[in-house]
CSV table of C-alpha atoms in Angstrom, one decimal:
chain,number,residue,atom,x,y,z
A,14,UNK,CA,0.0,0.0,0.0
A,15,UNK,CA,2.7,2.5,1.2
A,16,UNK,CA,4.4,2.2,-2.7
A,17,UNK,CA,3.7,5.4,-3.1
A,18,UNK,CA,4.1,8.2,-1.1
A,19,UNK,CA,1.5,11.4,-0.3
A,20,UNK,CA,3.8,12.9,2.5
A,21,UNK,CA,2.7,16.2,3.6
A,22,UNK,CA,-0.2,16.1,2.2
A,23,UNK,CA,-3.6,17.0,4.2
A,24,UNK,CA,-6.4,15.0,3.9
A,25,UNK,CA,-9.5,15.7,5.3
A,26,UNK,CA,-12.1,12.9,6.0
A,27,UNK,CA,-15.9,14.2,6.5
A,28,UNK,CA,-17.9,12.2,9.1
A,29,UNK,CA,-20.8,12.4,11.5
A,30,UNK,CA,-22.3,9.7,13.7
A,31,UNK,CA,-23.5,6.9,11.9
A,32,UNK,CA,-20.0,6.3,9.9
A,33,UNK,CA,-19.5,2.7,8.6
A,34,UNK,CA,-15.9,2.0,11.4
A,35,UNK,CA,-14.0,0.5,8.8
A,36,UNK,CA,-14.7,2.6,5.8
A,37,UNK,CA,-12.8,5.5,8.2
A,38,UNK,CA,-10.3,3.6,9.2
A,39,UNK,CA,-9.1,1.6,7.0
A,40,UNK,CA,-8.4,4.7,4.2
A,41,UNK,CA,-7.2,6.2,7.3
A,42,UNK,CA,-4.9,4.1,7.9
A,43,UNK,CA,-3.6,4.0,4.3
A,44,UNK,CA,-3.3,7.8,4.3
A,45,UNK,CA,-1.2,7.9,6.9
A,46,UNK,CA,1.0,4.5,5.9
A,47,UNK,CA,1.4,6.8,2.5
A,48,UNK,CA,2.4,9.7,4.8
A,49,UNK,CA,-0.3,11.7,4.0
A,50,UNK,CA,-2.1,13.5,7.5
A,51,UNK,CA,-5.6,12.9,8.1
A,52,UNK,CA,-8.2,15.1,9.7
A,53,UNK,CA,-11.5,14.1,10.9
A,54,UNK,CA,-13.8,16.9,10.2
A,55,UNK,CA,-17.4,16.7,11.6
A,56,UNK,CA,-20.7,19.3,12.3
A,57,UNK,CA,-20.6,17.4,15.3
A,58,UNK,CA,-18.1,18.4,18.0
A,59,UNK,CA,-16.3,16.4,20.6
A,60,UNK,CA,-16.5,12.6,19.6
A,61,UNK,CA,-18.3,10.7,16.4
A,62,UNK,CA,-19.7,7.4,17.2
A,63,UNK,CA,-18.6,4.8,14.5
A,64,UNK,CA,-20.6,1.4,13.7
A,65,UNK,CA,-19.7,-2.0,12.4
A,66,UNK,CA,-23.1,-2.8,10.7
A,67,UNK,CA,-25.4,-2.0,13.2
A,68,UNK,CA,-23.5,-2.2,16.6
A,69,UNK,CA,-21.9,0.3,18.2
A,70,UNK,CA,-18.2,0.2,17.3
A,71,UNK,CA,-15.2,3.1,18.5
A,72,UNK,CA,-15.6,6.6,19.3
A,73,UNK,CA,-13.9,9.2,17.0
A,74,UNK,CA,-12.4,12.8,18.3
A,75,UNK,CA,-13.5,15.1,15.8
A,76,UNK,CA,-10.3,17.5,14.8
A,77,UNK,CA,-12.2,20.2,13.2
A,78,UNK,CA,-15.7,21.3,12.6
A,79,UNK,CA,-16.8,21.5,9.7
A,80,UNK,CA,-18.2,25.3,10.2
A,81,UNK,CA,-14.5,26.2,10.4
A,82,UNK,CA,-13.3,23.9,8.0
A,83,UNK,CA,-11.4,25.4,4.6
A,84,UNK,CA,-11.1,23.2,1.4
A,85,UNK,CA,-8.0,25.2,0.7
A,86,UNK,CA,-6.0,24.0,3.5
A,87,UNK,CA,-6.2,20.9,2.1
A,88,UNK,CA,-5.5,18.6,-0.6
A,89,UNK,CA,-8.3,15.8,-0.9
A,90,UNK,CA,-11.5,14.6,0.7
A,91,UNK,CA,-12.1,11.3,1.9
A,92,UNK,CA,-16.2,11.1,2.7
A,93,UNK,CA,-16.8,7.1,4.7
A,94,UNK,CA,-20.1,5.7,4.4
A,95,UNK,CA,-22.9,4.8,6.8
A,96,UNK,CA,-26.7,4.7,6.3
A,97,UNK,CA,-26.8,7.4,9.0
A,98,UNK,CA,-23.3,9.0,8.9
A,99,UNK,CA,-24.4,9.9,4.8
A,100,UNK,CA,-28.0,10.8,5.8
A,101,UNK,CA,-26.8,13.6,8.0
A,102,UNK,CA,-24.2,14.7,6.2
A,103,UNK,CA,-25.9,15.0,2.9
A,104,UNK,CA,-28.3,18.0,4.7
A,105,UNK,CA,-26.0,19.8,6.2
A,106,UNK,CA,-25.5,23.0,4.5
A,107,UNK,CA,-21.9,23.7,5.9
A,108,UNK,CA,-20.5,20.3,4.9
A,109,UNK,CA,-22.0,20.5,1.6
A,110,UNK,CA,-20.1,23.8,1.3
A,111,UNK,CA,-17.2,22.1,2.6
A,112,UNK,CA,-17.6,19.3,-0.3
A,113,UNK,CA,-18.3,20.9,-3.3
A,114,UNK,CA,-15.3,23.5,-2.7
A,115,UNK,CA,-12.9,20.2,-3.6
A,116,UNK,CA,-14.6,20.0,-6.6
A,117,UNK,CA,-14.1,24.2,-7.8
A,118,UNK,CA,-10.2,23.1,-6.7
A,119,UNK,CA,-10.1,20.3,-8.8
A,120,UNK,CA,-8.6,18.2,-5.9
A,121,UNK,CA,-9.5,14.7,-5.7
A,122,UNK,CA,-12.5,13.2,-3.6
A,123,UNK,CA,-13.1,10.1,-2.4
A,124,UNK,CA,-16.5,8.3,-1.0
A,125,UNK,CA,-17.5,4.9,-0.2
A,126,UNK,CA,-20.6,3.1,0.3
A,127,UNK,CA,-23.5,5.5,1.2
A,128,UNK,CA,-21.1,8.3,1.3
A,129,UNK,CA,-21.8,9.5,-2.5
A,130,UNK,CA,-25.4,10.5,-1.3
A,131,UNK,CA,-23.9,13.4,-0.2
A,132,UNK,CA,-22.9,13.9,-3.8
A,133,UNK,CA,-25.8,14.3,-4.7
A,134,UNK,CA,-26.8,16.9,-2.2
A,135,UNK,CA,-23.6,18.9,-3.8
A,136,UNK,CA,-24.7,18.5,-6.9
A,137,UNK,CA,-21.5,17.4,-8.2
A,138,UNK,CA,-22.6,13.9,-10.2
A,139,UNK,CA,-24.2,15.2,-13.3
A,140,UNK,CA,-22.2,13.4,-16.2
A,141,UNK,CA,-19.4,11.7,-13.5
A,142,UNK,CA,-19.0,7.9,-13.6
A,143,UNK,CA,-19.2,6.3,-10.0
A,144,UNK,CA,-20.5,3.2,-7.9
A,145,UNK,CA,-22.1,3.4,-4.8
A,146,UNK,CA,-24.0,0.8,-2.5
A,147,UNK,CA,-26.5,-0.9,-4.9
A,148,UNK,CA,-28.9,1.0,-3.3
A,149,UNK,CA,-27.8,4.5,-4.1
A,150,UNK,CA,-28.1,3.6,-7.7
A,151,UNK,CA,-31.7,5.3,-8.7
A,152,UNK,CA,-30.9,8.1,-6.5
A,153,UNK,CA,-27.6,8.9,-8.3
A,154,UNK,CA,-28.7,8.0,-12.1
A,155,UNK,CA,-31.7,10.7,-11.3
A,156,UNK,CA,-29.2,13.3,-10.2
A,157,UNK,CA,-27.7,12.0,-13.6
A,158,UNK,CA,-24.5,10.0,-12.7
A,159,UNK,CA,-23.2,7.3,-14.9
A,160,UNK,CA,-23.6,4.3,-12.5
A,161,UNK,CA,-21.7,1.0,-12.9
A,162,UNK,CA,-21.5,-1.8,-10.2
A,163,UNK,CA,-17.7,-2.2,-10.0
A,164,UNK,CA,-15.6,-2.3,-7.5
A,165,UNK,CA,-14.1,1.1,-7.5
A,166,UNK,CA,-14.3,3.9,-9.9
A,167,UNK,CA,-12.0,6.7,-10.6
A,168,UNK,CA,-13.4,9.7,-12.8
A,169,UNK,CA,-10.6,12.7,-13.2
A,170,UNK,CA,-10.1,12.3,-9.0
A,171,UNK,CA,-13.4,11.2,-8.1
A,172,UNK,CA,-12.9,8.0,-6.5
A,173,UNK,CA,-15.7,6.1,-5.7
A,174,UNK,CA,-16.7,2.1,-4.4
A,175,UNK,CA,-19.5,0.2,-3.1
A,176,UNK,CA,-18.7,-1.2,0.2
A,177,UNK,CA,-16.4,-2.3,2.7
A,178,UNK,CA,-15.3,-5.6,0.5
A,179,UNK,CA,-13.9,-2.7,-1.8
A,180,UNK,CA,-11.8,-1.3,0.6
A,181,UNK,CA,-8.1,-2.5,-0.5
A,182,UNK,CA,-8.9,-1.1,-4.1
A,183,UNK,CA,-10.6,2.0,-3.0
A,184,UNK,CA,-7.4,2.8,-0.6
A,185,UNK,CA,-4.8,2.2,-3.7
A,186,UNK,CA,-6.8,4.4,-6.1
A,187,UNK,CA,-7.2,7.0,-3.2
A,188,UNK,CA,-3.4,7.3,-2.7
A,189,UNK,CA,-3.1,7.6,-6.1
A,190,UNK,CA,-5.3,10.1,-6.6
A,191,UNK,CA,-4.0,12.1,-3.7
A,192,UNK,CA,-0.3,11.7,-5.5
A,193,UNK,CA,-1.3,12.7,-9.2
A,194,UNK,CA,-2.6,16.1,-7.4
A,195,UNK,CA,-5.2,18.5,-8.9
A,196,UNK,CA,-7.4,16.9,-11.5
A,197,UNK,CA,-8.3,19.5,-14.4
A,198,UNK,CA,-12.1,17.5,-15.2
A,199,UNK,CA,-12.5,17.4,-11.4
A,200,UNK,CA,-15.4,20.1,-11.3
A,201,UNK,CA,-18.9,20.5,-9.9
């Protein structure tokens, strides 16, 4: 995993309670194995409470809220899944802000699972290929995304999978994303 190195580079993951444990994690993990630095930013403050399925798994500290939080200060966006974790999120005006300000930058964004319903809330889909959990699929072909059931997809730094089985594929094209930089095609 660590072949290729994102040293120095920021990487801010978006999360509420609800998040899917592993889908934070485990990209987590391989952010920081790259050498890249990961920040959990959340609307909620203190702690996030992560799930494996439906039990209660670890708490998270949240480093930053998203209110405060600039896209500028850093280089990609890693959104988890989580029926609930994506429901909130995908209302909340600040971290749709938050989101779609990747996109004007062009910097690479990555979502898992239920995480690309808050896609849709950013409007950034339109005419982008992605995957999701199966059952995001009507919801993201009506916001007019070009869905596919594969295990990840990677659209000018738009990295995208369909659950946790997906995770060692997702991680390697989110490192690789995160290296190759600014994506020209990566707009709203």
């Amino acid at each position: 995993m660590a072949e290729q190195s994102i040293a120095g580079k920021k990487v801010a993951f978006l999360l509420t309670d609800g998040v899917e444990q592993v889908e934070l994690t485990s990209p987590w993990n391989a952010v920081k194995e790259a050498g890249g630095e990961p920040t959990l930013v959340s609307p909620a403050s203190g702690k996030v409470q992560g799930y494996n399925g439906t039990e209660k798994g670890e708490t998270f500290a949240v480093d930053l809220p998203v209110a405060q939080a600039d896209a500028g200060d850093f280089h990609a966006l890693v959104i988890p899944g989580g029926v609930v974790n994506a429901d909130h999120l995908r209302v909340d005006k600040d971290a749709q802000a938050f989101t779609r300000a990747f996109f004007e930058q062009h910097k690479p964004v990555a979502s898992i699972c239920h995480g690309p319903w808050m896609l849709i809330d950013t409007d950034v889909v339109r005419g982008r290929n992605l995957t999701s959990y199966h059952t995001l699929r009507t919801d993201l072909t009506n916001a007019g995304a070009n869905w596919t059931d594969e295990e990840c997809v990677v659209d000018q730094g738009l990295v995208t999978s369909r659950n946790p089985d997906d995770l060692p594929a997702f991680n390697a094209k989110v490192i690789e994303e995160i290296a190759e930089g600014e994506h020209a095609g990566q707009t709203p």
